[in-house]
Short mmCIF file of C-alpha atoms in Angstrom, two decimals:
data_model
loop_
_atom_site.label_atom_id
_atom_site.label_comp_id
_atom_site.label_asym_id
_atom_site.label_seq_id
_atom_site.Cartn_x
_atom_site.Cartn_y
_atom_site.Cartn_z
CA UNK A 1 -4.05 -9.33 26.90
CA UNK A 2 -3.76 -6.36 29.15
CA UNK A 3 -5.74 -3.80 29.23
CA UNK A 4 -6.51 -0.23 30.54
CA UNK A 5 -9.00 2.05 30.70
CA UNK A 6 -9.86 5.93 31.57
CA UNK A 7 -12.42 8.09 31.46
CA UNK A 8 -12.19 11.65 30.59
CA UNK A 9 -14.93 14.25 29.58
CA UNK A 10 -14.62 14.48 25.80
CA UNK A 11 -14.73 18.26 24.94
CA UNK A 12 -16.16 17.53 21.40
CA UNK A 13 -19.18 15.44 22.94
CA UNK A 14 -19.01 17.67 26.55
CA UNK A 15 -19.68 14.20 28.45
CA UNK A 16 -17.92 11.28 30.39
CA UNK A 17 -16.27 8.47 28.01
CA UNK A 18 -14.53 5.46 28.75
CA UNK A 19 -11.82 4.82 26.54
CA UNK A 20 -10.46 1.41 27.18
CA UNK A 21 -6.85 -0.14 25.27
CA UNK A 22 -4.52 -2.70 25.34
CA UNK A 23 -1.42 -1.38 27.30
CA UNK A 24 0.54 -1.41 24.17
CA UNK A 25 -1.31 0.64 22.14
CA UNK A 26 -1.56 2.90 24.87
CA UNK A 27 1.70 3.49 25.57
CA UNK A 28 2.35 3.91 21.47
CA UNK A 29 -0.19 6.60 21.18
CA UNK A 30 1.40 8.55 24.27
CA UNK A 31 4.84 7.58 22.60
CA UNK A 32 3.52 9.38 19.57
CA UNK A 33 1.30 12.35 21.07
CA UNK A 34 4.50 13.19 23.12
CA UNK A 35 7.05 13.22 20.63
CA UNK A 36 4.85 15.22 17.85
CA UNK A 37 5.36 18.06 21.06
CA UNK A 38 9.10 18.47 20.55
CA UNK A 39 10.22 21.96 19.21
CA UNK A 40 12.95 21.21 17.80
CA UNK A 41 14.48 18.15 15.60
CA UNK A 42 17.72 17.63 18.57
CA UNK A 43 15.02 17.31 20.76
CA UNK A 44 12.37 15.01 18.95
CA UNK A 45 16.00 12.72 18.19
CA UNK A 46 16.70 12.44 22.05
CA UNK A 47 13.44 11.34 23.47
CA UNK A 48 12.79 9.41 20.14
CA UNK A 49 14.16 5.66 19.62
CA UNK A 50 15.73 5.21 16.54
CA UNK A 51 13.15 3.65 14.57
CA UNK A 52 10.55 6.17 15.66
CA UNK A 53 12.57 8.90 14.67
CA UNK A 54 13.44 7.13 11.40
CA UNK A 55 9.83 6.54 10.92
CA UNK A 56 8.79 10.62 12.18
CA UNK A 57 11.79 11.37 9.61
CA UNK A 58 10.13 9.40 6.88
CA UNK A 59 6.78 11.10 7.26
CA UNK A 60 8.21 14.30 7.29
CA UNK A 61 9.75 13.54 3.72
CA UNK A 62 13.44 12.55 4.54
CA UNK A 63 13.74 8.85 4.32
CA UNK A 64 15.64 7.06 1.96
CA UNK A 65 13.81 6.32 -1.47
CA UNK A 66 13.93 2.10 -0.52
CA UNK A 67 11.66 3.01 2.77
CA UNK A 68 9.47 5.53 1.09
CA UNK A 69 8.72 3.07 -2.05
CA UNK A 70 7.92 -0.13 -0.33
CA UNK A 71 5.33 2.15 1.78
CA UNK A 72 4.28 2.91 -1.51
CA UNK A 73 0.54 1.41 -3.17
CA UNK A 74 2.17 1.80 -6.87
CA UNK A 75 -0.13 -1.36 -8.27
CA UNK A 76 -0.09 -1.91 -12.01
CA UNK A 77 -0.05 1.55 -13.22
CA UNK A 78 2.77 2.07 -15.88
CA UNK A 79 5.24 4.35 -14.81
CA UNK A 80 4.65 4.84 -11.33
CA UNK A 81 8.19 3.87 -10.50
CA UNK A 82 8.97 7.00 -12.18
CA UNK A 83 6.30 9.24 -11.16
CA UNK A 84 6.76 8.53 -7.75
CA UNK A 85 10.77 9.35 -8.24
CA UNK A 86 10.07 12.51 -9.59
CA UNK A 87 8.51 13.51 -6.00
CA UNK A 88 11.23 12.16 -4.44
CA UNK A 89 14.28 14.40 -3.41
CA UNK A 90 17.29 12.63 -3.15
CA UNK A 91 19.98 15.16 -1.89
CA UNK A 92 17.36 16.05 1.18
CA UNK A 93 19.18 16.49 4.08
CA UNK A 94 17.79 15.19 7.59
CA UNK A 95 17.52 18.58 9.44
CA UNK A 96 19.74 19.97 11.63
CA UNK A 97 19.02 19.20 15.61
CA UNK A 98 18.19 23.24 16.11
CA UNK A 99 16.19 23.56 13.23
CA UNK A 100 12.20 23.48 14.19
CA UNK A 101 10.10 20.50 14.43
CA UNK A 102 6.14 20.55 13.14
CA UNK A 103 4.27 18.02 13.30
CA UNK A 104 2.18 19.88 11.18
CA UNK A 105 4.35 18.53 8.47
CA UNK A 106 4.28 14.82 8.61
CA UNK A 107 2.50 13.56 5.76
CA UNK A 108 -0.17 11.56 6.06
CA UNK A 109 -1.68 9.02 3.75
CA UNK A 110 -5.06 10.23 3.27
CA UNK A 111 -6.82 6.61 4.05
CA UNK A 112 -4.68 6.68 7.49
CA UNK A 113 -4.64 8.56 10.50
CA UNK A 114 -1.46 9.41 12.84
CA UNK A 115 -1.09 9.03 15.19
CA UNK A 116 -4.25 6.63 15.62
CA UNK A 117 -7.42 7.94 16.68
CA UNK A 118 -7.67 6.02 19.89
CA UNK A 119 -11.26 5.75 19.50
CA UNK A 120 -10.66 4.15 15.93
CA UNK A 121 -8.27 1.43 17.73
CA UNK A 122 -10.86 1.12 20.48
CA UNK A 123 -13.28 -0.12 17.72
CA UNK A 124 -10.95 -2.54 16.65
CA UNK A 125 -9.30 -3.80 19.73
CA UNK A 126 -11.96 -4.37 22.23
CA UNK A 127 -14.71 -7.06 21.55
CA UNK A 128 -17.42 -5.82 19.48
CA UNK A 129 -19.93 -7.48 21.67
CA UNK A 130 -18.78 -5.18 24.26
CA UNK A 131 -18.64 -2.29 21.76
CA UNK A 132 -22.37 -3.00 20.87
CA UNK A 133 -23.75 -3.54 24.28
CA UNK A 134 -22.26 -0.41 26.59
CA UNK A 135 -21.05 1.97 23.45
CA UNK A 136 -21.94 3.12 19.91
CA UNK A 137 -19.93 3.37 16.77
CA UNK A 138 -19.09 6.03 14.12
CA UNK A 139 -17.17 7.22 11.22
CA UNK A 140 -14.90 9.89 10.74
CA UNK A 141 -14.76 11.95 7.59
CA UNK A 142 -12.29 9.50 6.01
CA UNK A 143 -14.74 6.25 6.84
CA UNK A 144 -12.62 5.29 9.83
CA UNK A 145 -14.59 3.25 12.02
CA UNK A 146 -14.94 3.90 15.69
CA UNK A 147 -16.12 3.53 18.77
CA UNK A 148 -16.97 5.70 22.35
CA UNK A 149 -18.14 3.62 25.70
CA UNK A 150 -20.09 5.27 27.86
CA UNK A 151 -18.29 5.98 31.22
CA UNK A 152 -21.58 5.17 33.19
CA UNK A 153 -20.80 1.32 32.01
CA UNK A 154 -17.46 1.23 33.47
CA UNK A 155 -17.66 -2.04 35.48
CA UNK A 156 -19.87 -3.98 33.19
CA UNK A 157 -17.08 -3.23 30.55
CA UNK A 158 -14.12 -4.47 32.86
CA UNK A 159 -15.75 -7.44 33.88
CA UNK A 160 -16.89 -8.34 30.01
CA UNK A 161 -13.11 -8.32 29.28
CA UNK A 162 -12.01 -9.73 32.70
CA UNK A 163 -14.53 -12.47 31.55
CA UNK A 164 -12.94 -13.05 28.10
CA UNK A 165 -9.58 -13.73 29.98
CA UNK A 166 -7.75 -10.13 29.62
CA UNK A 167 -5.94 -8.27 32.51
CA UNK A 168 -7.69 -4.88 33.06
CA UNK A 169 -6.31 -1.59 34.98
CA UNK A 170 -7.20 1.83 35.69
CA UNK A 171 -4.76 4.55 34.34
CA UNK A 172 -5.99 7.51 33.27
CA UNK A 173 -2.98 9.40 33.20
CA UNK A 174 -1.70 6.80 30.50
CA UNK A 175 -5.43 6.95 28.42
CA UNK A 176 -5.02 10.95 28.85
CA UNK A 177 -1.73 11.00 27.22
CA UNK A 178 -2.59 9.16 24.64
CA UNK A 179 -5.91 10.57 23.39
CA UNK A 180 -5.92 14.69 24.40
CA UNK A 181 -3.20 17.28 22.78
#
């Protein structure tokens, strides 16, 4: 797998991190953080591919009711079908291209985050031998678990993952994009 990596002072923590991805994932969380900038709906549409702006479309309440039900944990609980059709609008109208985009308003299942928390998907992409030796984990207020390295342990991190046979790069513009607003 390829990997890179960047380190950045983390205002919350006001010290050096290493924040280390597979390329991927990185580019999908700048993907993400970039589009959720757009002003206006035109905009987001242009710079979007279609199934990201179907899926920003969906989370912002206008996707059709197939796409929004099989997203759906409805379980065994009688009448759900119906309860969930009651929330559902089905004469909403995708929005005009000038009309304003928020990201503000994409709805978010409360046991997920979005986009990602890169630190989240650091905790679950990278080894966690490497996680326990040169970082330390935690939990957001939702019980995500994640994960900071410590910037000081650049090398011995690149050369733990160049040792389990994964491709490694610097690119902190990429890392950047992906993890600040």
């Amino acid at each position: 797998m390829d990997y890179v990596y960047g380190v950045f002072t983390n205002p919350s923590r006001d010290e050096l991190e290493l924040v280390v991805l597979p390329e991927d994932s990185a580019f999908e969380l700048a993907e993400i953080k970039d589009l959720l900038r757009c002003r206006t709906w035109g905009e987001l549409r242009s710079k979007a591919s279609p199934a990201r702006y179907r899926e920003l479309l969906a989370r912002c309440g206008y996707a059709e009711f197939a796409e929004l039900s099989a997203e759906m944990e409805i379980g065994g609980l009688r009448g759900a079908l119906e309860i969930a059709m009651a929330e559902f609008d089905p004469h909403a109208v995708p929005p005009d291209d000038r009309e304003p985009f928020h990201a503000h308003e994409i709805a978010v299942d409360p046991a997920e985050d979005y986009p990602p928390d890169p630190h989240y998907l650091q905790n679950l992409l990278v080894s966690p031998q490497i996680v326990d030796r040169w970082g330390e984990r935690y939990e957001t207020s939702r019980h995500r678990p994640c994960a900071v390295l410590r910037a000081e342990n650049l090398s011995d991190v690149v050369t733990s993952l160049e040792a389990e046979g994964h491709h490694c790069r610097e690119d902190s513009d990429l890392i950047r994009a992906g993890v600040l607003d």
